[in-house]
Coordinates of C-alpha atoms in Angstrom, one line a residue:
M607 CA 103.5 107.3 86.2
A608 CA 107.1 106.3 86.2
T609 CA 109.8 108.8 87.1
R610 CA 111.2 110.6 84.1
I611 CA 114.7 109.2 83.5
A612 CA 116.2 112.1 81.5
P613 CA 114.4 115.4 81.8
Q614 CA 116.9 117.1 79.6
I615 CA 118.8 116.1 76.5
K616 CA 122.2 117.3 75.3
N617 CA 122.4 119.9 72.6
K618 CA 125.2 118.1 70.8
I619 CA 126.4 114.6 70.6
Q620 CA 129.8 114.2 72.3
L621 CA 131.8 111.4 70.6
S622 CA 134.2 109.2 72.5
E623 CA 137.7 108.9 71.0
A624 CA 136.8 105.5 69.4
E625 CA 133.5 107.0 68.0
D626 CA 135.4 109.9 66.6
K627 CA 137.9 107.7 64.8
L628 CA 135.1 105.5 63.5
C629 CA 133.3 108.5 62.0
T630 CA 136.5 109.9 60.5
L631 CA 137.3 106.5 58.8
L632 CA 133.7 106.1 57.5
D633 CA 133.9 109.6 55.9
E634 CA 137.3 108.9 54.4
F635 CA 136.1 105.6 53.0
T636 CA 133.0 107.0 51.3
R637 CA 135.3 109.6 49.6
H638 CA 137.6 106.8 48.6
L639 CA 134.7 104.8 47.1
K640 CA 133.6 107.8 45.0
H641 CA 137.1 108.6 43.8
Q642 CA 138.2 105.0 43.1
D643 CA 135.0 103.3 42.0
G644 CA 132.5 106.0 41.3
I645 CA 130.2 104.7 44.0
V646 CA 128.4 107.5 45.8
T647 CA 127.0 106.7 49.2
A648 CA 126.6 108.3 52.7
C649 CA 126.7 107.0 56.2
R650 CA 124.3 107.8 59.0
I651 CA 124.2 106.3 62.4
N652 CA 120.6 105.7 63.4
G653 CA 118.2 104.9 66.1
G654 CA 119.1 103.8 69.6
W655 CA 122.7 105.1 69.6
V656 CA 121.6 108.6 68.6
R657 CA 118.8 108.6 71.2
D658 CA 121.0 107.3 74.0
K659 CA 123.9 109.7 73.2
L660 CA 121.5 112.6 73.4
L661 CA 120.2 111.3 76.7
D662 CA 123.9 111.0 77.9
F663 CA 123.7 107.2 78.1
E664 CA 126.5 105.0 76.9
C665 CA 125.7 102.8 73.9
N666 CA 128.2 100.3 72.3
D667 CA 125.9 99.2 69.4
V668 CA 126.2 101.3 66.3
D669 CA 123.8 100.8 63.4
I670 CA 125.0 102.5 60.2
C671 CA 122.5 103.2 57.4
L672 CA 123.8 103.6 53.9
E673 CA 122.4 105.6 51.0
D674 CA 121.8 103.5 47.8
M675 CA 124.2 100.7 48.8
M676 CA 123.7 97.3 50.6
G677 CA 125.4 96.7 53.9
V678 CA 127.4 93.6 53.1
P679 CA 129.4 94.9 50.1
F680 CA 130.0 98.2 51.8
A681 CA 131.3 96.5 55.0
E682 CA 133.5 94.1 53.1
R683 CA 135.1 97.0 51.2
F684 CA 135.4 99.1 54.3
V685 CA 137.2 96.3 56.2
A686 CA 139.6 95.8 53.2
F687 CA 140.2 99.5 53.1
L688 CA 141.0 99.6 56.8
S689 CA 143.4 96.6 56.6
E690 CA 145.2 97.6 53.3
K691 CA 145.2 101.4 53.4
K692 CA 145.0 102.3 57.1
H693 CA 146.6 99.2 58.6
V694 CA 143.9 99.1 61.2
S695 CA 142.9 95.8 62.9
V696 CA 139.3 95.0 62.4
H697 CA 137.1 91.9 62.8
K698 CA 136.0 90.1 59.7
V699 CA 132.5 90.8 58.4
T700 CA 129.7 88.5 59.4
K701 CA 126.6 88.3 57.3
I702 CA 123.4 88.1 59.2
E703 CA 120.7 86.7 56.9
S704 CA 117.3 88.3 56.8
N705 CA 114.8 86.7 59.3
P706 CA 111.4 88.3 59.1
D707 CA 110.1 86.3 62.1
Q708 CA 112.7 88.1 64.2
S709 CA 112.1 91.5 62.6
K710 CA 115.2 91.2 60.4
H711 CA 113.9 92.1 57.0
L712 CA 117.2 92.7 55.3
E713 CA 120.6 91.0 55.5
T714 CA 123.0 92.8 57.8
A715 CA 126.7 93.1 57.8
R716 CA 128.3 92.9 61.2
T717 CA 131.8 93.6 62.5
T718 CA 133.7 95.2 65.4
L719 CA 136.1 98.1 65.3
F720 CA 137.8 99.9 68.2
G721 CA 135.6 97.8 70.5
I722 CA 132.4 99.1 68.9
D723 CA 129.8 96.6 67.5
L724 CA 128.9 97.8 64.0
D725 CA 125.9 96.8 61.9
F726 CA 125.6 98.0 58.3
V727 CA 122.3 98.1 56.4
N728 CA 120.8 100.3 53.6
L729 CA 118.3 103.0 54.1
R730 CA 115.0 101.5 53.0
S731 CA 111.3 101.9 52.6
E732 CA 108.8 99.1 53.2
E733 CA 105.3 98.1 52.1
Y734 CA 103.1 95.7 54.0
S735 CA 100.0 93.6 53.2
D736 CA 97.0 93.7 55.4
H737 CA 97.6 90.2 56.7
S738 CA 101.3 90.0 57.5
R739 CA 103.9 92.0 59.4
I740 CA 106.5 90.9 56.9
P741 CA 107.1 93.5 54.2
T742 CA 105.8 92.7 50.7
E743 CA 108.3 95.1 49.1
I744 CA 111.6 96.5 50.4
K745 CA 113.6 99.0 48.3
F746 CA 116.2 101.7 48.7
G747 CA 114.8 104.6 50.5
T748 CA 115.5 108.2 51.5
P749 CA 116.4 109.1 55.1
L750 CA 112.8 110.3 55.5
E751 CA 111.3 107.1 54.2
D752 CA 113.5 105.1 56.5
A753 CA 112.6 107.2 59.5
L754 CA 108.8 106.9 58.8
R755 CA 108.9 103.1 58.8
R756 CA 110.3 103.0 62.4
D757 CA 108.4 102.4 65.6
I758 CA 108.6 105.7 67.5
T759 CA 109.9 109.2 66.7
I760 CA 112.7 109.2 69.3
N761 CA 114.1 106.2 67.4
T762 CA 114.0 108.0 64.0
L763 CA 117.0 110.3 64.6
F764 CA 120.1 110.1 62.5
Y765 CA 123.7 111.2 63.1
N766 CA 125.4 112.2 59.9
V767 CA 129.0 111.1 60.1
H768 CA 130.1 113.5 57.4
T769 CA 128.5 116.7 58.8
R770 CA 128.7 115.5 62.4
T771 CA 125.1 116.7 63.0
V772 CA 121.9 115.1 64.2
E773 CA 119.1 114.9 61.5
D774 CA 115.5 114.8 62.5
H775 CA 113.7 114.1 59.3
T776 CA 110.2 113.6 60.9
E777 CA 110.7 117.0 62.6
K778 CA 109.2 115.4 65.8
G779 CA 112.0 113.2 67.2
L780 CA 114.0 115.9 69.0
D781 CA 111.0 117.6 70.5
D782 CA 109.5 114.3 71.7
L783 CA 112.8 113.4 73.3
R784 CA 112.9 116.7 75.1
N785 CA 109.3 116.5 76.2
G786 CA 109.2 112.9 77.1
I787 CA 106.7 111.7 74.5
I788 CA 106.2 108.3 72.9
R789 CA 104.7 108.9 69.5
T790 CA 104.7 107.0 66.2
P791 CA 106.1 108.7 63.1
L792 CA 103.0 107.8 61.1
P793 CA 99.4 107.6 62.4
P794 CA 99.7 104.9 65.1
L795 CA 97.1 102.5 63.6
E796 CA 99.2 102.5 60.4
T797 CA 102.4 101.9 62.3
F798 CA 100.9 99.1 64.4
R799 CA 99.3 97.4 61.4
D800 CA 102.6 97.3 59.7
D801 CA 104.1 95.6 62.7
P802 CA 101.9 95.0 65.8
L803 CA 105.0 94.1 67.9
R804 CA 105.6 97.9 68.0
V805 CA 102.8 98.2 70.5
I806 CA 104.9 96.2 73.0
R807 CA 108.0 98.2 72.0
C808 CA 106.2 101.4 72.8
I809 CA 105.4 100.1 76.2
R810 CA 109.0 99.2 76.8
F811 CA 110.4 102.5 75.8
A812 CA 107.8 104.4 77.8
S813 CA 108.6 102.4 80.9
R814 CA 112.4 102.6 80.3
F815 CA 112.5 106.4 80.1
G816 CA 109.4 107.3 82.0
F817 CA 107.9 108.9 78.9
A818 CA 104.2 109.4 78.2
M819 CA 102.3 107.8 75.3
T820 CA 100.2 110.1 73.2
P821 CA 96.4 109.5 73.6
E822 CA 96.2 108.5 69.9
L823 CA 98.8 105.9 70.4
Q824 CA 97.0 104.5 73.5
D825 CA 93.7 104.3 71.6
A826 CA 95.4 102.4 68.7
A827 CA 97.0 100.0 71.1
R828 CA 93.6 99.2 72.5
D829 CA 92.1 98.6 69.1
E830 CA 90.7 95.1 68.9
S831 CA 92.0 94.3 65.5
I832 CA 95.6 95.3 66.6
Q833 CA 95.3 93.2 69.7
E834 CA 94.0 90.2 67.8
V835 CA 96.9 90.3 65.4
L836 CA 99.3 90.9 68.2
S837 CA 98.0 87.8 69.9
S838 CA 97.8 85.5 66.9
K839 CA 100.4 86.6 64.4
I840 CA 103.4 87.8 66.4
S841 CA 105.8 85.1 67.6
R842 CA 105.7 84.5 71.3
E843 CA 109.5 84.7 71.4
R844 CA 109.5 88.3 70.3
I845 CA 106.9 89.3 72.9
G846 CA 108.9 87.4 75.6
E847 CA 112.1 89.1 74.6
E848 CA 110.5 92.6 74.9
L849 CA 109.0 91.7 78.3
D850 CA 112.3 90.4 79.5
K851 CA 113.8 93.8 78.7
M852 CA 111.0 95.5 80.6
M853 CA 111.5 93.4 83.7
K854 CA 115.3 94.3 83.7
A855 CA 114.7 98.0 83.1
V856 CA 114.5 100.7 85.8
E857 CA 110.7 100.8 86.0
P858 CA 109.1 97.4 85.5
L859 CA 106.0 98.5 87.4
H860 CA 105.4 101.2 84.9
A861 CA 105.5 98.5 82.1
I862 CA 103.0 96.3 83.9
Q863 CA 100.7 99.2 84.7
T864 CA 100.7 100.2 81.0
I865 CA 100.1 96.7 79.9
H866 CA 97.1 96.6 82.3
D867 CA 95.8 100.1 81.3
L868 CA 95.9 99.1 77.6
S869 CA 94.0 95.9 78.3
L870 CA 96.9 93.8 77.0
Y871 CA 97.4 91.5 80.0
N872 CA 95.8 88.4 78.5
T873 CA 97.6 89.1 75.2
V874 CA 101.0 89.4 76.7
F875 CA 100.7 86.7 79.3
H876 CA 99.2 84.2 77.0
V877 CA 98.4 80.6 77.6
P878 CA 97.4 78.2 74.8
N879 CA 93.7 77.3 74.9
A880 CA 94.7 73.6 75.0
I881 CA 96.3 74.2 78.4
I882 CA 93.7 76.7 79.7
D883 CA 90.9 74.1 79.0
V884 CA 92.5 71.6 81.4
A885 CA 93.6 74.0 84.1
S886 CA 92.5 73.3 87.6
A887 CA 90.8 76.7 88.0
P888 CA 90.1 79.9 86.0
V889 CA 92.9 82.5 85.9
A890 CA 92.2 85.2 88.5
S891 CA 91.7 88.9 87.7
P892 CA 94.8 90.7 86.2
E893 CA 94.1 93.4 88.9
L894 CA 95.7 91.0 91.4
S895 CA 98.9 90.8 89.4
L896 CA 99.0 94.6 89.2
T897 CA 98.5 94.8 93.0
A898 CA 101.4 92.3 93.5
C899 CA 103.7 94.4 91.3
T900 CA 102.7 97.6 93.1
I901 CA 103.4 96.1 96.5
L902 CA 106.7 94.7 95.4
H903 CA 107.7 98.1 94.0
D904 CA 106.6 100.0 97.1
L905 CA 108.5 97.6 99.4
L906 CA 111.6 97.8 97.3
F907 CA 111.5 101.6 96.8
P908 CA 109.4 103.0 99.7
S909 CA 108.4 106.7 99.5
S910 CA 109.3 109.1 102.3
S911 CA 105.7 108.9 103.5
S912 CA 105.6 105.1 103.6
K913 CA 104.7 103.8 107.0
F914 CA 105.9 100.3 106.2
T915 CA 109.6 99.3 106.9
T916 CA 110.8 96.0 105.5
H917 CA 113.8 94.2 107.0
P918 CA 116.8 95.2 104.8
T919 CA 118.0 91.6 104.5
L920 CA 114.7 90.7 102.7
L921 CA 115.4 93.5 100.1
A922 CA 119.2 93.1 99.8
H923 CA 119.4 90.5 97.0
A924 CA 116.6 92.1 94.9
L925 CA 118.2 95.5 95.2
S926 CA 121.7 94.4 94.4
D927 CA 121.0 91.9 91.6
R928 CA 119.1 92.9 88.5
G929 CA 118.3 89.4 87.5
T930 CA 116.7 88.6 90.8
R931 CA 114.7 91.8 90.7
A932 CA 113.5 91.0 87.2
R933 CA 112.5 87.5 88.3
L934 CA 110.6 88.9 91.2
F935 CA 108.7 91.4 89.1
L936 CA 107.8 88.8 86.4
S937 CA 106.7 86.5 89.2
A938 CA 104.4 89.3 90.7
S939 CA 103.1 89.9 87.1
L940 CA 102.0 86.2 87.1
Y941 CA 100.3 86.3 90.5
S942 CA 96.9 85.9 88.8
F943 CA 98.0 82.3 87.8
A944 CA 99.2 81.4 91.3
G945 CA 98.0 78.1 92.7
I946 CA 96.5 76.9 89.4
T947 CA 97.8 73.7 87.8
Y948 CA 97.3 71.7 84.7
K949 CA 98.2 68.1 83.5
D950 CA 100.2 67.4 80.4
H951 CA 99.6 64.6 78.0
K952 CA 101.4 62.2 80.4
Q953 CA 99.1 63.4 83.2
K954 CA 102.0 65.0 85.0
V955 CA 100.9 68.0 87.0
H956 CA 102.5 71.4 86.3
P957 CA 102.0 74.9 87.7
L958 CA 100.2 77.2 85.2
V959 CA 102.9 79.9 85.6
E960 CA 105.3 77.4 84.0
A961 CA 103.1 77.3 80.9
V962 CA 103.0 81.1 80.7
I963 CA 106.8 81.2 80.8
R964 CA 107.5 78.2 78.5
E965 CA 104.6 78.5 76.0
G966 CA 103.2 82.0 76.3
L967 CA 106.5 84.0 76.5
K968 CA 109.0 81.3 75.2
L969 CA 111.5 82.6 77.8
G970 CA 112.8 79.2 78.7
N971 CA 115.3 79.3 81.5
K972 CA 116.7 82.7 80.5
N973 CA 117.5 84.5 83.8
Y974 CA 116.3 81.3 85.6
Y975 CA 112.7 82.3 84.8
L976 CA 111.5 78.7 84.1
D977 CA 113.1 77.2 87.2
G978 CA 113.1 80.2 89.5
I979 CA 109.6 81.6 89.2
P980 CA 107.6 78.3 89.9
A981 CA 110.1 77.8 92.8
L982 CA 109.2 81.3 94.2
F983 CA 105.5 80.4 94.3
D984 CA 106.3 77.0 95.9
A985 CA 108.4 78.8 98.5
A986 CA 105.6 81.3 99.1
A987 CA 103.2 78.3 99.8
L988 CA 105.8 76.9 102.3
F989 CA 106.2 80.3 104.1
N990 CA 102.6 81.3 104.1
G991 CA 101.3 82.4 107.5
L992 CA 104.8 81.9 109.1
S993 CA 105.2 82.8 112.7
L994 CA 107.9 82.2 115.2
E995 CA 105.3 80.5 117.4
D996 CA 104.5 78.0 114.6
S997 CA 105.1 74.4 115.8
R998 CA 107.0 73.6 112.6
F999 CA 109.6 76.1 113.7
T1000 CA 110.0 74.7 117.2
T1001 CA 110.2 71.0 116.5
P1002 CA 112.6 69.3 116.9
S1003 CA 114.1 72.7 117.8
E1004 CA 113.9 76.3 116.6
R1005 CA 117.3 76.2 115.0
V1006 CA 116.6 72.9 113.1
G1007 CA 113.0 73.8 112.1
I1008 CA 113.9 77.2 110.6
G1009 CA 117.3 76.0 109.2
L1010 CA 115.7 73.1 107.3
L1011 CA 113.1 75.3 105.8
L1012 CA 115.7 77.8 104.6
R1013 CA 117.7 74.9 103.0
H1014 CA 114.6 73.6 101.2
G1015 CA 115.3 73.2 97.5
K1016 CA 112.4 75.5 96.6
V1017 CA 113.5 78.2 99.0
H1018 CA 117.3 78.3 98.4
K1019 CA 119.0 76.9 95.3
P1020 CA 121.4 79.4 93.8
T1021 CA 122.0 77.2 90.8
S1022 CA 118.4 77.9 89.7
G1023 CA 118.2 81.5 90.9
S1024 CA 116.6 80.8 94.3
Y1025 CA 117.9 82.6 97.4
W1026 CA 116.2 82.2 100.8
S1027 CA 116.0 86.0 101.4
S1028 CA 114.3 86.8 98.0
S1029 CA 112.0 83.7 98.4
L1030 CA 111.0 85.0 101.8
F1031 CA 110.5 88.5 100.4
F1032 CA 108.3 87.2 97.6
S1033 CA 106.2 85.2 100.1
L1034 CA 105.6 88.5 102.0
V1035 CA 104.5 90.2 98.8
C1036 CA 102.0 87.3 98.1
E1037 CA 100.6 87.5 101.7
L1038 CA 100.1 91.3 101.3
V1039 CA 98.1 91.1 98.1
P1040 CA 94.7 90.4 99.8
L1041 CA 95.5 92.7 102.8
G1042 CA 96.1 96.1 101.1
Y1043 CA 97.9 98.7 103.2
G1044 CA 96.1 98.7 106.5
E1045 CA 96.8 97.3 110.0
A1046 CA 96.7 93.7 108.8
A1047 CA 99.4 94.4 106.3
D1048 CA 101.5 96.2 108.9
A1049 CA 101.2 93.1 111.2
C1050 CA 102.2 90.8 108.4
I1051 CA 105.3 92.8 107.6
R1052 CA 106.2 92.8 111.3
R1053 CA 105.9 89.0 111.4
Y1054 CA 108.3 88.6 108.4
N1055 CA 110.7 91.2 109.9
A1056 CA 110.8 89.3 113.2
F1057 CA 111.3 86.0 111.4
T1058 CA 114.2 87.4 109.4
S1059 CA 115.8 89.0 112.5
R1060 CA 115.5 85.6 114.3
I1061 CA 117.3 83.9 111.4
E1062 CA 120.2 86.3 111.7
E1063 CA 120.3 86.0 115.5
L1064 CA 120.6 82.3 115.2
G1065 CA 123.3 82.6 112.5
L1066 CA 121.2 80.5 110.2
D1067 CA 121.8 82.9 107.3
N1068 CA 125.4 81.7 107.2
L1069 CA 124.5 78.0 107.2
V1070 CA 122.1 77.7 104.2
D1071 CA 124.9 76.7 101.9
T1072 CA 126.9 74.6 104.4
K1073 CA 127.7 71.1 103.2
P1074 CA 127.3 68.1 105.5
L1075 CA 130.3 67.5 107.7
L1076 CA 130.4 63.9 106.5
N1077 CA 129.9 62.4 103.1
G1078 CA 128.2 59.1 102.4
N1079 CA 131.3 57.0 102.5
E1080 CA 132.4 58.6 105.8
V1081 CA 128.9 57.8 107.3
I1082 CA 129.3 54.2 106.1
S1083 CA 132.8 54.0 107.6
V1084 CA 131.5 55.2 111.0
L1085 CA 128.2 53.1 111.1
G1086 CA 129.1 50.1 108.9
G1087 CA 126.7 48.7 106.3
K1088 CA 126.7 48.9 102.5
P1089 CA 125.9 51.9 100.3
G1090 CA 122.2 52.5 99.7
P1091 CA 119.3 54.9 100.1
W1092 CA 119.7 54.9 103.9
T1093 CA 122.9 57.0 103.6
A1094 CA 120.8 59.9 102.3
V1095 CA 118.6 59.7 105.4
M1096 CA 121.7 59.8 107.6
L1097 CA 123.2 62.7 105.7
A1098 CA 120.0 64.6 106.4
K1099 CA 120.3 63.8 110.1
V1100 CA 123.9 65.0 110.0
V1101 CA 122.7 68.3 108.6
E1102 CA 120.2 68.6 111.4
W1103 CA 122.9 67.9 114.0
Q1104 CA 125.0 70.7 112.3
L1105 CA 122.2 73.1 112.6
E1106 CA 121.7 72.3 116.2
N1107 CA 125.4 72.3 117.0
P1108 CA 127.0 75.1 114.9
Q1109 CA 130.3 75.0 116.7
G1110 CA 130.6 71.2 116.3
G1111 CA 133.2 69.9 114.0
Q1112 CA 133.7 66.6 112.2
D1113 CA 135.1 64.7 115.2
A1114 CA 132.2 65.8 117.3
C1115 CA 129.7 64.7 114.6
I1116 CA 131.3 61.3 114.4
A1117 CA 131.2 60.9 118.2
W1118 CA 127.5 61.8 118.1
L1119 CA 126.8 59.2 115.4
K1120 CA 128.5 56.5 117.4
E1121 CA 126.6 57.5 120.6
E1122 CA 123.3 57.4 118.7
R1123 CA 124.0 53.9 117.5
S1124 CA 125.4 52.5 120.7
S1125 CA 122.5 53.9 122.7
G1126 CA 120.0 52.2 120.4
R1127 CA 118.5 55.4 119.2
L1128 CA 119.8 54.7 115.7
N1129 CA 119.1 51.2 114.3
I1130 CA 121.0 50.9 111.0
E1131 CA 119.5 47.5 110.2
E1132 CA 116.0 48.8 110.5
L1133 CA 116.9 52.0 108.5
V1134 CA 118.4 50.0 105.7
K1135 CA 115.4 47.7 105.6
S1136 CA 112.9 50.5 105.6
T1137 CA 114.6 52.6 102.9
S1138 CA 115.3 49.5 100.7
G1139 CA 111.7 48.5 101.0
A1140 CA 110.6 52.0 99.8
K1141 CA 112.9 51.7 96.8
R1142 CA 111.7 48.2 96.0
I1143 CA 108.0 49.2 96.1
H1144 CA 108.8 52.2 93.8
A1145 CA 110.5 49.9 91.3
E1146 CA 107.7 47.4 91.4
S1147 CA 105.2 50.1 90.9
K1148 CA 107.0 51.3 87.8
E1149 CA 107.3 47.7 86.4
G1150 CA 103.6 47.1 87.1
S1151 CA 102.7 50.3 85.2
K1152 CA 104.8 49.1 82.2
K1153 CA 103.0 45.7 82.2
A1154 CA 99.6 47.3 82.3
K1155 CA 100.5 49.4 79.3
R1156 CA 101.8 46.4 77.4
A1157 CA 98.6 44.5 78.3
S1158 CA 96.4 47.3 77.0

């Protein structure tokens, strides 16, 4: 169970100066509407803002529900009132069209006032058919009807801007907030049938606040009919969006644990059958992913009784950067897919984790998920079984062997979210999954700690982003010859020299290159010939492939 984030709630909402001004102006404007135009309405702030203010969290998004009036005409008149009567600067109103696939069932009016993002929409009630999560009928509703259509009771609370009081029309929201309970306002099966995505939202809020789901809610989430509709009818983008929020929250492990406990792993981490059918191996048990997430969490946040101590450098980036931490937890969540590949229609091989991210969760490269997560698994394969005694780290020298591995594109590439320390850390997590928490695990952690310490002793942690002392033109100027693929080979050799000679400067590097050539250890003509040949063979291979396609 996750740690309870907010064991107590405030008895009264404390408004900021900007929020107080907003409520005052909304109250004035509704009285103005009634006096000038005979329009009677009332404003209530609803949902997340009320919940977060009671939990003493800041929230800059304010959703305002209106009685018997649509959001766009109210907002347009409100903005005009502010400009003409109050001489208050306010952004123009933007109309957000309804988009049922993205859970936007009514048009919304949006503007910004005093730095607060405002959405205006009417109180409503909704009716659903048995076969769609899109409402078949939407009409003006009462505060109670609007509250009952929401996902969970702690999101049903209203703040009445006229009376400056919290309204709990379900008579459960405040108690559930105090007691740390995730409960649906209606019977959970009814709430989930109206919109199955609410199952995933319940998991997100439970993990975010460390709250407990009611047994009835858990049973409904396990219901086969709910899970089938969640898998087949809900857009993968919406599920991916919710999962992204879980990974960036305080307790991602709690979210993954709950997904596992509710038998939702295969529903959430979905792969199209067309890809699964051509995968190189079956997907492993979800238990392994849960184990990986648990290990990751325990290493990042060790308890006072933990006997394992991880080198702080391995943890530093994950602890300081929320995006990196989210990427690590999503990667651990996908451990069951590790090492499995598939071929696309062009017979190109891809890792199966890529299909989960691209097709199953539709996350794309948000937070570097699509680039960064496959790279983490590739790096783990490179680091697997590492030891300072390994010959690959002693040839041609320790400095060069380790330094080149740290500079590998799959290990360290900040532009795609990869950092050598977090790549090394994730590799440790992967190695620990089959080992558990015994002596073998302790020995594994000691190996990684020793490796990390040696990196720092050699100063290689400061050289991972170092550019070659010479560029391609400068190499040609020193060695002669014409531009070509051979210069890339030489630049790689320059990097090796830099790793071996950290105090050497450009002049020393140039002197080394000249000595290599004059001694015969470096034959530019042979290098040009060998690299040009490789390029020519590659080009001929592509041309041959094209001819074969034309002939067929």
